[in-house]
Amino acid sequence: MRKIIFTMAVAMGIFLQAPAQKTTIVDGVAVDGLKTGRNGGLMVVDMDIDMSGLDVDANRAVLLTPRITNGTDSVELPSVGIYGRRRFYFYVRNGESMLSGSDETVYRAKSRPDTMSYRCIVPYHKWMNNSTLALHRSDWGCCNSIVAEQDGILGHHREAFFPELVYVRPEADKVKTRSLEGSAFVDFPVDKTVIYPEYRRNTTELAKIQATIDSVRTDADVTITQVWLKGYASPESPYSHNTDLARGRTEAIKRYIQQLYKFDSNVIATDYEPENWQGLRRYVELSNIDHRGEILELIDSDMEPDAKEAKIKRLYPADYKFLLQNCYPALRRTDYRIAYDIRSYSDIDEIRRIMQTKPQNLSLNEFYVVAQELEPGTDEFAEVFETAVRMYPEDAIANLNAANAAMRRNDMAGAERYISKAGNSPEALYARGAIAIRREDYETARIYLKQASMAGLKQAAITLEELDKGRRRE
């Protein structure tokens, strides 16, 4: 299936030029932590208003009103009203709205906090570029008359260019196939191929296989397609005898599982390896036994297995005894793999529910489908792509989309972490260019955008042109 690309515009981000620390704006009022940002068609204003120095007479009120202005265009944000005792009760007794209306945040002078957190979201308009954010103080007396006014500048802002983000739709899986793997060290009495569940640690080891099967068998959306078993014997004893042991013990475990679950005859598949020389080699290589190098050389030789084992035993008896006691038991194991299919999901509400309860059941395409129904920049939108990349941590498309979602939330550290695993597709090159723009590293951005454009991504050429126009206007 052809990859489908969709873009999400974050055309501009607003960067406010404001004092870095608490500053007195109008008499008795200071502001700290001023932040603004644009989220699509909305402007967000956040700040802490310090009113600890504000005195209000009993028969007066003070109205604090943030304003965004640019020439003849302006918008007033919701006001904060601080009322003296008599002025407050005047409005309450007369059932009148406060000075600026129902959106006003109201405090009695004596009970007002020293500092309040102010947050406002208003529709964004183009004229707000290069506008001024100010704080207007108006003092009110009797008969709703203004007795004094004062304005203070909070800051100015400009809009910085930010390109559209390109997300890639993963191809839908025809069949969602998954598998779980493990190893069980089922113990058998010497030369026996019959399972004794209570023998040594067999209860625990057999339970490992059962727990893996049960973890998916109880899921109504899952169909187990294969239970694969591979048994290994250790190198001691003749090779022909070990062949019989590995094969017979694997078949014994197969029968044990079949008795528990009654799988169809074609579901359980078996394999065996008479002598686990690969496991022995790994152990010796990581060990510090006296003749490590010589034994590794013998293991890697072309000698017949029986001759090889006999020579190690003859030439290095102390090392052989150590291996027999400490390594050989672990070589006698059964590897297992439970393969299963998961049904597909198309209903958005169901996908969202599965994402919260069993995200491992979703394909990347299903994560993408639900993301299309959400508002870019929201926590839920970011959660979809972050969950997807947790389920598929090495997938290039999962990392690319997660990088874009992180950028959308201004999480640049997260964006760079994800993009490092996103490969070198045109979309990944473009995303690196977008990150460079956010970092105001425009030369690096041009390099990536040109590469993405040459690789066939049309949006890269558009963004490159917009970037050049924007830089020329500065």
PDB file of N, CA and C in Angstrom, residues 333-429:
ATOM      1  N   ARG A 333      17.871 -27.386  27.685  1.00  0.00           N
ATOM      2  CA  ARG A 333      16.727 -26.485  27.822  1.00  0.00           C
ATOM      3  C   ARG A 333      15.768 -26.682  26.652  1.00  0.00           C
ATOM      4  N   THR A 334      14.619 -26.048  26.777  1.00  0.00           N
ATOM      5  CA  THR A 334      13.637 -26.024  25.693  1.00  0.00           C
ATOM      6  C   THR A 334      13.289 -24.570  25.392  1.00  0.00           C
ATOM      7  N   ASP A 335      13.589 -24.114  24.193  1.00  0.00           N
ATOM      8  CA  ASP A 335      13.154 -22.792  23.756  1.00  0.00           C
ATOM      9  C   ASP A 335      11.722 -22.898  23.236  1.00  0.00           C
ATOM     10  N   TYR A 336      10.939 -21.885  23.488  1.00  0.00           N
ATOM     11  CA  TYR A 336       9.568 -21.911  22.996  1.00  0.00           C
ATOM     12  C   TYR A 336       9.187 -20.544  22.418  1.00  0.00           C
ATOM     13  N   ARG A 337       8.297 -20.598  21.480  1.00  0.00           N
ATOM     14  CA  ARG A 337       7.775 -19.374  20.868  1.00  0.00           C
ATOM     15  C   ARG A 337       6.285 -19.550  20.615  1.00  0.00           C
ATOM     16  N   ILE A 338       5.490 -18.608  21.113  1.00  0.00           N
ATOM     17  CA  ILE A 338       4.044 -18.640  20.927  1.00  0.00           C
ATOM     18  C   ILE A 338       3.698 -17.593  19.869  1.00  0.00           C
ATOM     19  N   ALA A 339       3.308 -18.038  18.690  1.00  0.00           N
ATOM     20  CA  ALA A 339       2.916 -17.127  17.617  1.00  0.00           C
ATOM     21  C   ALA A 339       1.407 -16.973  17.606  1.00  0.00           C
ATOM     22  N   TYR A 340       0.941 -15.738  17.370  1.00  0.00           N
ATOM     23  CA  TYR A 340      -0.499 -15.519  17.394  1.00  0.00           C
ATOM     24  C   TYR A 340      -0.872 -14.343  16.477  1.00  0.00           C
ATOM     25  N   ASP A 341      -2.118 -14.346  16.052  1.00  0.00           N
ATOM     26  CA  ASP A 341      -2.676 -13.270  15.239  1.00  0.00           C
ATOM     27  C   ASP A 341      -3.651 -12.457  16.081  1.00  0.00           C
ATOM     28  N   ILE A 342      -3.691 -11.157  15.806  1.00  0.00           N
ATOM     29  CA  ILE A 342      -4.618 -10.262  16.496  1.00  0.00           C
ATOM     30  C   ILE A 342      -5.578  -9.692  15.459  1.00  0.00           C
ATOM     31  N   ARG A 343      -6.838  -9.660  15.786  1.00  0.00           N
ATOM     32  CA  ARG A 343      -7.805  -9.118  14.830  1.00  0.00           C
ATOM     33  C   ARG A 343      -7.570  -7.621  14.643  1.00  0.00           C
ATOM     34  N   SER A 344      -8.030  -7.098  13.530  1.00  0.00           N
ATOM     35  CA  SER A 344      -7.881  -5.675  13.233  1.00  0.00           C
ATOM     36  C   SER A 344      -8.999  -4.878  13.891  1.00  0.00           C
ATOM     37  N   TYR A 345      -8.711  -3.604  14.155  1.00  0.00           N
ATOM     38  CA  TYR A 345      -9.692  -2.695  14.744  1.00  0.00           C
ATOM     39  C   TYR A 345      -9.917  -1.520  13.793  1.00  0.00           C
ATOM     40  N   SER A 346     -11.163  -1.106  13.646  1.00  0.00           N
ATOM     41  CA  SER A 346     -11.472   0.034  12.786  1.00  0.00           C
ATOM     42  C   SER A 346     -12.287   1.101  13.505  1.00  0.00           C
ATOM     43  N   ASP A 347     -13.002   0.721  14.537  1.00  0.00           N
ATOM     44  CA  ASP A 347     -13.818   1.680  15.281  1.00  0.00           C
ATOM     45  C   ASP A 347     -12.917   2.562  16.152  1.00  0.00           C
ATOM     46  N   ILE A 348     -13.052   3.871  16.017  1.00  0.00           N
ATOM     47  CA  ILE A 348     -12.174   4.807  16.724  1.00  0.00           C
ATOM     48  C   ILE A 348     -12.277   4.652  18.236  1.00  0.00           C
ATOM     49  N   ASP A 349     -13.489   4.552  18.746  1.00  0.00           N
ATOM     50  CA  ASP A 349     -13.657   4.422  20.200  1.00  0.00           C
ATOM     51  C   ASP A 349     -13.025   3.129  20.706  1.00  0.00           C
ATOM     52  N   GLU A 350     -13.149   2.062  19.926  1.00  0.00           N
ATOM     53  CA  GLU A 350     -12.545   0.796  20.340  1.00  0.00           C
ATOM     54  C   GLU A 350     -11.025   0.894  20.337  1.00  0.00           C
ATOM     55  N   ILE A 351     -10.474   1.537  19.321  1.00  0.00           N
ATOM     56  CA  ILE A 351      -9.015   1.702  19.267  1.00  0.00           C
ATOM     57  C   ILE A 351      -8.527   2.497  20.468  1.00  0.00           C
ATOM     58  N   ARG A 352      -9.254   3.544  20.822  1.00  0.00           N
ATOM     59  CA  ARG A 352      -8.847   4.360  21.974  1.00  0.00           C
ATOM     60  C   ARG A 352      -8.905   3.535  23.263  1.00  0.00           C
ATOM     61  N   ARG A 353      -9.909   2.676  23.359  1.00  0.00           N
ATOM     62  CA  ARG A 353     -10.006   1.816  24.556  1.00  0.00           C
ATOM     63  C   ARG A 353      -8.868   0.804  24.592  1.00  0.00           C
ATOM     64  N   ILE A 354      -8.590   0.187  23.455  1.00  0.00           N
ATOM     65  CA  ILE A 354      -7.503  -0.794  23.390  1.00  0.00           C
ATOM     66  C   ILE A 354      -6.167  -0.127  23.685  1.00  0.00           C
ATOM     67  N   MET A 355      -5.996   1.106  23.248  1.00  0.00           N
ATOM     68  CA  MET A 355      -4.743   1.823  23.489  1.00  0.00           C
ATOM     69  C   MET A 355      -4.475   1.983  24.989  1.00  0.00           C
ATOM     70  N   GLN A 356      -5.543   2.119  25.765  1.00  0.00           N
ATOM     71  CA  GLN A 356      -5.380   2.287  27.201  1.00  0.00           C
ATOM     72  C   GLN A 356      -5.187   0.968  27.930  1.00  0.00           C
ATOM     73  N   THR A 357      -5.740  -0.120  27.396  1.00  0.00           N
ATOM     74  CA  THR A 357      -5.709  -1.397  28.103  1.00  0.00           C
ATOM     75  C   THR A 357      -4.711  -2.399  27.535  1.00  0.00           C
ATOM     76  N   LYS A 358      -4.635  -2.502  26.203  1.00  0.00           N
ATOM     77  CA  LYS A 358      -3.742  -3.465  25.562  1.00  0.00           C
ATOM     78  C   LYS A 358      -3.087  -2.836  24.329  1.00  0.00           C
ATOM     79  N   PRO A 359      -2.254  -1.825  24.528  1.00  0.00           N
ATOM     80  CA  PRO A 359      -1.675  -1.120  23.368  1.00  0.00           C
ATOM     81  C   PRO A 359      -0.853  -2.030  22.471  1.00  0.00           C
ATOM     82  N   GLN A 360      -0.345  -3.140  23.028  1.00  0.00           N
ATOM     83  CA  GLN A 360       0.451  -4.078  22.227  1.00  0.00           C
ATOM     84  C   GLN A 360      -0.379  -4.745  21.142  1.00  0.00           C
ATOM     85  N   ASN A 361      -1.701  -4.664  21.246  1.00  0.00           N
ATOM     86  CA  ASN A 361      -2.568  -5.282  20.244  1.00  0.00           C
ATOM     87  C   ASN A 361      -2.751  -4.407  19.002  1.00  0.00           C
ATOM     88  N   LEU A 362      -2.338  -3.160  19.068  1.00  0.00           N
ATOM     89  CA  LEU A 362      -2.570  -2.232  17.967  1.00  0.00           C
ATOM     90  C   LEU A 362      -1.411  -2.214  16.982  1.00  0.00           C
ATOM     91  N   SER A 363      -1.744  -2.033  15.738  1.00  0.00           N
ATOM     92  CA  SER A 363      -0.726  -1.825  14.708  1.00  0.00           C
ATOM     93  C   SER A 363      -0.397  -0.341  14.656  1.00  0.00           C
ATOM     94  N   LEU A 364       0.705   0.005  14.009  1.00  0.00           N
ATOM     95  CA  LEU A 364       1.055   1.413  13.853  1.00  0.00           C
ATOM     96  C   LEU A 364      -0.021   2.146  13.062  1.00  0.00           C
ATOM     97  N   ASN A 365      -0.592   1.479  12.089  1.00  0.00           N
ATOM     98  CA  ASN A 365      -1.641   2.107  11.303  1.00  0.00           C
ATOM     99  C   ASN A 365      -2.856   2.435  12.158  1.00  0.00           C
ATOM    100  N   GLU A 366      -3.189   1.578  13.102  1.00  0.00           N
ATOM    101  CA  GLU A 366      -4.340   1.827  13.966  1.00  0.00           C
ATOM    102  C   GLU A 366      -4.075   2.992  14.917  1.00  0.00           C
ATOM    103  N   PHE A 367      -2.836   3.111  15.409  1.00  0.00           N
ATOM    104  CA  PHE A 367      -2.487   4.300  16.193  1.00  0.00           C
ATOM    105  C   PHE A 367      -2.692   5.560  15.354  1.00  0.00           C
ATOM    106  N   TYR A 368      -2.251   5.494  14.115  1.00  0.00           N
ATOM    107  CA  TYR A 368      -2.345   6.641  13.223  1.00  0.00           C
ATOM    108  C   TYR A 368      -3.806   7.018  12.962  1.00  0.00           C
ATOM    109  N   VAL A 369      -4.651   6.025  12.759  1.00  0.00           N
ATOM    110  CA  VAL A 369      -6.068   6.272  12.482  1.00  0.00           C
ATOM    111  C   VAL A 369      -6.708   7.063  13.616  1.00  0.00           C
ATOM    112  N   VAL A 370      -6.429   6.692  14.850  1.00  0.00           N
ATOM    113  CA  VAL A 370      -7.043   7.404  15.972  1.00  0.00           C
ATOM    114  C   VAL A 370      -6.440   8.792  16.123  1.00  0.00           C
ATOM    115  N   ALA A 371      -5.162   8.976  15.777  1.00  0.00           N
ATOM    116  CA  ALA A 371      -4.538  10.289  15.880  1.00  0.00           C
ATOM    117  C   ALA A 371      -5.209  11.295  14.952  1.00  0.00           C
ATOM    118  N   GLN A 372      -5.682  10.827  13.792  1.00  0.00           N
ATOM    119  CA  GLN A 372      -6.330  11.722  12.838  1.00  0.00           C
ATOM    120  C   GLN A 372      -7.616  12.338  13.380  1.00  0.00           C
ATOM    121  N   GLU A 373      -8.189  11.718  14.396  1.00  0.00           N
ATOM    122  CA  GLU A 373      -9.432  12.221  14.970  1.00  0.00           C
ATOM    123  C   GLU A 373      -9.197  13.199  16.117  1.00  0.00           C
ATOM    124  N   LEU A 374      -7.939  13.440  16.463  1.00  0.00           N
ATOM    125  CA  LEU A 374      -7.620  14.274  17.619  1.00  0.00           C
ATOM    126  C   LEU A 374      -7.027  15.608  17.187  1.00  0.00           C
ATOM    127  N   GLU A 375      -7.079  16.579  18.081  1.00  0.00           N
ATOM    128  CA  GLU A 375      -6.553  17.905  17.807  1.00  0.00           C
ATOM    129  C   GLU A 375      -5.038  17.908  17.994  1.00  0.00           C
ATOM    130  N   PRO A 376      -4.281  18.243  16.946  1.00  0.00           N
ATOM    131  CA  PRO A 376      -2.816  18.301  17.088  1.00  0.00           C
ATOM    132  C   PRO A 376      -2.418  19.272  18.197  1.00  0.00           C
ATOM    133  N   GLY A 377      -1.399  18.868  18.941  1.00  0.00           N
ATOM    134  CA  GLY A 377      -0.912  19.706  20.029  1.00  0.00           C
ATOM    135  C   GLY A 377      -1.513  19.389  21.379  1.00  0.00           C
ATOM    136  N   THR A 378      -2.596  18.606  21.402  1.00  0.00           N
ATOM    137  CA  THR A 378      -3.201  18.239  22.682  1.00  0.00           C
ATOM    138  C   THR A 378      -2.407  17.104  23.327  1.00  0.00           C
ATOM    139  N   ASP A 379      -2.625  16.931  24.625  1.00  0.00           N
ATOM    140  CA  ASP A 379      -1.946  15.846  25.338  1.00  0.00           C
ATOM    141  C   ASP A 379      -2.342  14.482  24.757  1.00  0.00           C
ATOM    142  N   GLU A 380      -3.612  14.335  24.413  1.00  0.00           N
ATOM    143  CA  GLU A 380      -4.081  13.048  23.905  1.00  0.00           C
ATOM    144  C   GLU A 380      -3.457  12.735  22.550  1.00  0.00           C
ATOM    145  N   PHE A 381      -3.318  13.754  21.712  1.00  0.00           N
ATOM    146  CA  PHE A 381      -2.686  13.565  20.403  1.00  0.00           C
ATOM    147  C   PHE A 381      -1.247  13.084  20.579  1.00  0.00           C
ATOM    148  N   ALA A 382      -0.503  13.744  21.462  1.00  0.00           N
ATOM    149  CA  ALA A 382       0.890  13.344  21.700  1.00  0.00           C
ATOM    150  C   ALA A 382       0.961  11.952  22.305  1.00  0.00           C
ATOM    151  N   GLU A 383       0.006  11.619  23.191  1.00  0.00           N
ATOM    152  CA  GLU A 383       0.018  10.314  23.843  1.00  0.00           C
ATOM    153  C   GLU A 383      -0.103   9.177  22.828  1.00  0.00           C
ATOM    154  N   VAL A 384      -0.885   9.389  21.764  1.00  0.00           N
ATOM    155  CA  VAL A 384      -1.056   8.346  20.754  1.00  0.00           C
ATOM    156  C   VAL A 384       0.290   7.983  20.136  1.00  0.00           C
ATOM    157  N   PHE A 385       1.037   8.977  19.683  1.00  0.00           N
ATOM    158  CA  PHE A 385       2.296   8.689  19.011  1.00  0.00           C
ATOM    159  C   PHE A 385       3.386   8.247  19.989  1.00  0.00           C
ATOM    160  N   GLU A 386       3.322   8.729  21.223  1.00  0.00           N
ATOM    161  CA  GLU A 386       4.297   8.279  22.218  1.00  0.00           C
ATOM    162  C   GLU A 386       4.036   6.830  22.617  1.00  0.00           C
ATOM    163  N   THR A 387       2.768   6.445  22.712  1.00  0.00           N
ATOM    164  CA  THR A 387       2.442   5.048  22.994  1.00  0.00           C
ATOM    165  C   THR A 387       2.852   4.164  21.833  1.00  0.00           C
ATOM    166  N   ALA A 388       2.614   4.639  20.614  1.00  0.00           N
ATOM    167  CA  ALA A 388       2.993   3.866  19.427  1.00  0.00           C
ATOM    168  C   ALA A 388       4.490   3.595  19.392  1.00  0.00           C
ATOM    169  N   VAL A 389       5.286   4.587  19.724  1.00  0.00           N
ATOM    170  CA  VAL A 389       6.737   4.389  19.649  1.00  0.00           C
ATOM    171  C   VAL A 389       7.234   3.525  20.801  1.00  0.00           C
ATOM    172  N   ARG A 390       6.499   3.485  21.905  1.00  0.00           N
ATOM    173  CA  ARG A 390       6.862   2.552  22.982  1.00  0.00           C
ATOM    174  C   ARG A 390       6.607   1.116  22.556  1.00  0.00           C
ATOM    175  N   MET A 391       5.534   0.914  21.789  1.00  0.00           N
ATOM    176  CA  MET A 391       5.211  -0.431  21.313  1.00  0.00           C
ATOM    177  C   MET A 391       6.142  -0.858  20.173  1.00  0.00           C
ATOM    178  N   TYR A 392       6.640   0.106  19.397  1.00  0.00           N
ATOM    179  CA  TYR A 392       7.497  -0.184  18.246  1.00  0.00           C
ATOM    180  C   TYR A 392       8.745   0.713  18.319  1.00  0.00           C
ATOM    181  N   PRO A 393       9.592   0.492  19.314  1.00  0.00           N
ATOM    182  CA  PRO A 393      10.692   1.434  19.582  1.00  0.00           C
ATOM    183  C   PRO A 393      11.735   1.528  18.481  1.00  0.00           C
ATOM    184  N   GLU A 394      11.837   0.537  17.622  1.00  0.00           N
ATOM    185  CA  GLU A 394      12.852   0.566  16.568  1.00  0.00           C
ATOM    186  C   GLU A 394      12.264   0.925  15.202  1.00  0.00           C
ATOM    187  N   ASP A 395      10.980   1.164  15.131  1.00  0.00           N
ATOM    188  CA  ASP A 395      10.355   1.445  13.845  1.00  0.00           C
ATOM    189  C   ASP A 395      10.596   2.901  13.439  1.00  0.00           C
ATOM    190  N   ALA A 396      11.067   3.105  12.206  1.00  0.00           N
ATOM    191  CA  ALA A 396      11.436   4.438  11.737  1.00  0.00           C
ATOM    192  C   ALA A 396      10.214   5.359  11.659  1.00  0.00           C
ATOM    193  N   ILE A 397       9.083   4.855  11.142  1.00  0.00           N
ATOM    194  CA  ILE A 397       7.895   5.698  11.017  1.00  0.00           C
ATOM    195  C   ILE A 397       7.337   6.052  12.386  1.00  0.00           C
ATOM    196  N   ALA A 398       7.339   5.099  13.316  1.00  0.00           N
ATOM    197  CA  ALA A 398       6.867   5.389  14.675  1.00  0.00           C
ATOM    198  C   ALA A 398       7.702   6.496  15.305  1.00  0.00           C
ATOM    199  N   ASN A 399       9.014   6.436  15.113  1.00  0.00           N
ATOM    200  CA  ASN A 399       9.898   7.467  15.670  1.00  0.00           C
ATOM    201  C   ASN A 399       9.717   8.803  14.973  1.00  0.00           C
ATOM    202  N   LEU A 400       9.501   8.782  13.656  1.00  0.00           N
ATOM    203  CA  LEU A 400       9.271  10.029  12.922  1.00  0.00           C
ATOM    204  C   LEU A 400       8.013  10.731  13.423  1.00  0.00           C
ATOM    205  N   ASN A 401       6.910  10.005  13.499  1.00  0.00           N
ATOM    206  CA  ASN A 401       5.665  10.619  13.951  1.00  0.00           C
ATOM    207  C   ASN A 401       5.747  11.083  15.397  1.00  0.00           C
ATOM    208  N   ALA A 402       6.448  10.324  16.229  1.00  0.00           N
ATOM    209  CA  ALA A 402       6.630  10.743  17.628  1.00  0.00           C
ATOM    210  C   ALA A 402       7.472  12.010  17.702  1.00  0.00           C
ATOM    211  N   ALA A 403       8.476  12.131  16.829  1.00  0.00           N
ATOM    212  CA  ALA A 403       9.299  13.344  16.786  1.00  0.00           C
ATOM    213  C   ALA A 403       8.448  14.551  16.420  1.00  0.00           C
ATOM    214  N   ASN A 404       7.562  14.385  15.435  1.00  0.00           N
ATOM    215  CA  ASN A 404       6.688  15.483  15.046  1.00  0.00           C
ATOM    216  C   ASN A 404       5.741  15.873  16.183  1.00  0.00           C
ATOM    217  N   ALA A 405       5.176  14.870  16.848  1.00  0.00           N
ATOM    218  CA  ALA A 405       4.266  15.149  17.963  1.00  0.00           C
ATOM    219  C   ALA A 405       4.993  15.879  19.091  1.00  0.00           C
ATOM    220  N   ALA A 406       6.247  15.497  19.341  1.00  0.00           N
ATOM    221  CA  ALA A 406       7.038  16.170  20.378  1.00  0.00           C
ATOM    222  C   ALA A 406       7.319  17.616  19.977  1.00  0.00           C
ATOM    223  N   MET A 407       7.672  17.824  18.697  1.00  0.00           N
ATOM    224  CA  MET A 407       7.886  19.190  18.212  1.00  0.00           C
ATOM    225  C   MET A 407       6.636  20.033  18.393  1.00  0.00           C
ATOM    226  N   ARG A 408       5.499  19.420  18.112  1.00  0.00           N
ATOM    227  CA  ARG A 408       4.229  20.145  18.195  1.00  0.00           C
ATOM    228  C   ARG A 408       3.974  20.663  19.599  1.00  0.00           C
ATOM    229  N   ARG A 409       4.552  19.987  20.592  1.00  0.00           N
ATOM    230  CA  ARG A 409       4.382  20.407  21.995  1.00  0.00           C
ATOM    231  C   ARG A 409       5.591  21.168  22.498  1.00  0.00           C
ATOM    232  N   ASN A 410       6.506  21.496  21.587  1.00  0.00           N
ATOM    233  CA  ASN A 410       7.736  22.213  21.921  1.00  0.00           C
ATOM    234  C   ASN A 410       8.666  21.398  22.819  1.00  0.00           C
ATOM    235  N   ASP A 411       8.560  20.082  22.743  1.00  0.00           N
ATOM    236  CA  ASP A 411       9.476  19.186  23.453  1.00  0.00           C
ATOM    237  C   ASP A 411      10.627  18.858  22.501  1.00  0.00           C
ATOM    238  N   MET A 412      11.596  19.752  22.427  1.00  0.00           N
ATOM    239  CA  MET A 412      12.642  19.592  21.432  1.00  0.00           C
ATOM    240  C   MET A 412      13.609  18.464  21.789  1.00  0.00           C
ATOM    241  N   ALA A 413      13.829  18.240  23.084  1.00  0.00           N
ATOM    242  CA  ALA A 413      14.698  17.129  23.490  1.00  0.00           C
ATOM    243  C   ALA A 413      14.081  15.802  23.058  1.00  0.00           C
ATOM    244  N   GLY A 414      12.762  15.659  23.264  1.00  0.00           N
ATOM    245  CA  GLY A 414      12.080  14.454  22.829  1.00  0.00           C
ATOM    246  C   GLY A 414      12.099  14.310  21.325  1.00  0.00           C
ATOM    247  N   ALA A 415      11.898  15.419  20.603  1.00  0.00           N
ATOM    248  CA  ALA A 415      11.904  15.377  19.142  1.00  0.00           C
ATOM    249  C   ALA A 415      13.248  14.890  18.607  1.00  0.00           C
ATOM    250  N   GLU A 416      14.322  15.374  19.174  1.00  0.00           N
ATOM    251  CA  GLU A 416      15.649  14.973  18.700  1.00  0.00           C
ATOM    252  C   GLU A 416      15.957  13.530  19.074  1.00  0.00           C
ATOM    253  N   ARG A 417      15.452  13.079  20.212  1.00  0.00           N
ATOM    254  CA  ARG A 417      15.664  11.689  20.603  1.00  0.00           C
ATOM    255  C   ARG A 417      14.954  10.750  19.630  1.00  0.00           C
ATOM    256  N   TYR A 418      13.730  11.071  19.285  1.00  0.00           N
ATOM    257  CA  TYR A 418      12.984  10.215  18.362  1.00  0.00           C
ATOM    258  C   TYR A 418      13.542  10.277  16.940  1.00  0.00           C
ATOM    259  N   ILE A 419      13.904  11.484  16.487  1.00  0.00           N
ATOM    260  CA  ILE A 419      14.326  11.620  15.090  1.00  0.00           C
ATOM    261  C   ILE A 419      15.642  10.891  14.848  1.00  0.00           C
ATOM    262  N   SER A 420      16.411  10.646  15.898  1.00  0.00           N
ATOM    263  CA  SER A 420      17.673   9.917  15.727  1.00  0.00           C
ATOM    264  C   SER A 420      17.444   8.476  15.302  1.00  0.00           C
ATOM    265  N   LYS A 421      16.209   7.976  15.484  1.00  0.00           N
ATOM    266  CA  LYS A 421      15.890   6.592  15.111  1.00  0.00           C
ATOM    267  C   LYS A 421      14.858   6.542  13.984  1.00  0.00           C
ATOM    268  N   ALA A 422      14.716   7.653  13.274  1.00  0.00           N
ATOM    269  CA  ALA A 422      13.675   7.743  12.247  1.00  0.00           C
ATOM    270  C   ALA A 422      14.190   7.432  10.850  1.00  0.00           C
ATOM    271  N   GLY A 423      15.460   7.074  10.714  1.00  0.00           N
ATOM    272  CA  GLY A 423      15.985   6.745   9.401  1.00  0.00           C
ATOM    273  C   GLY A 423      16.269   7.977   8.566  1.00  0.00           C
ATOM    274  N   ASN A 424      16.363   7.797   7.258  1.00  0.00           N
ATOM    275  CA  ASN A 424      16.730   8.891   6.355  1.00  0.00           C
ATOM    276  C   ASN A 424      15.753   9.024   5.199  1.00  0.00           C
ATOM    277  N   SER A 425      14.482   8.761   5.473  1.00  0.00           N
ATOM    278  CA  SER A 425      13.460   8.974   4.462  1.00  0.00           C
ATOM    279  C   SER A 425      13.336  10.472   4.190  1.00  0.00           C
ATOM    280  N   PRO A 426      12.707  10.858   3.068  1.00  0.00           N
ATOM    281  CA  PRO A 426      12.495  12.295   2.821  1.00  0.00           C
ATOM    282  C   PRO A 426      11.759  12.971   3.972  1.00  0.00           C
ATOM    283  N   GLU A 427      10.785  12.264   4.568  1.00  0.00           N
ATOM    284  CA  GLU A 427      10.032  12.849   5.673  1.00  0.00           C
ATOM    285  C   GLU A 427      10.903  13.039   6.912  1.00  0.00           C
ATOM    286  N   ALA A 428      11.826  12.101   7.143  1.00  0.00           N
ATOM    287  CA  ALA A 428      12.728  12.234   8.290  1.00  0.00           C
ATOM    288  C   ALA A 428      13.704  13.389   8.078  1.00  0.00           C
ATOM    289  N   LEU A 429      14.212  13.531   6.855  1.00  0.00           N
ATOM    290  CA  LEU A 429      15.089  14.661   6.545  1.00  0.00           C
ATOM    291  C   LEU A 429      14.343  15.981   6.765  1.00  0.00           C
TER     292      LEU A 429
END
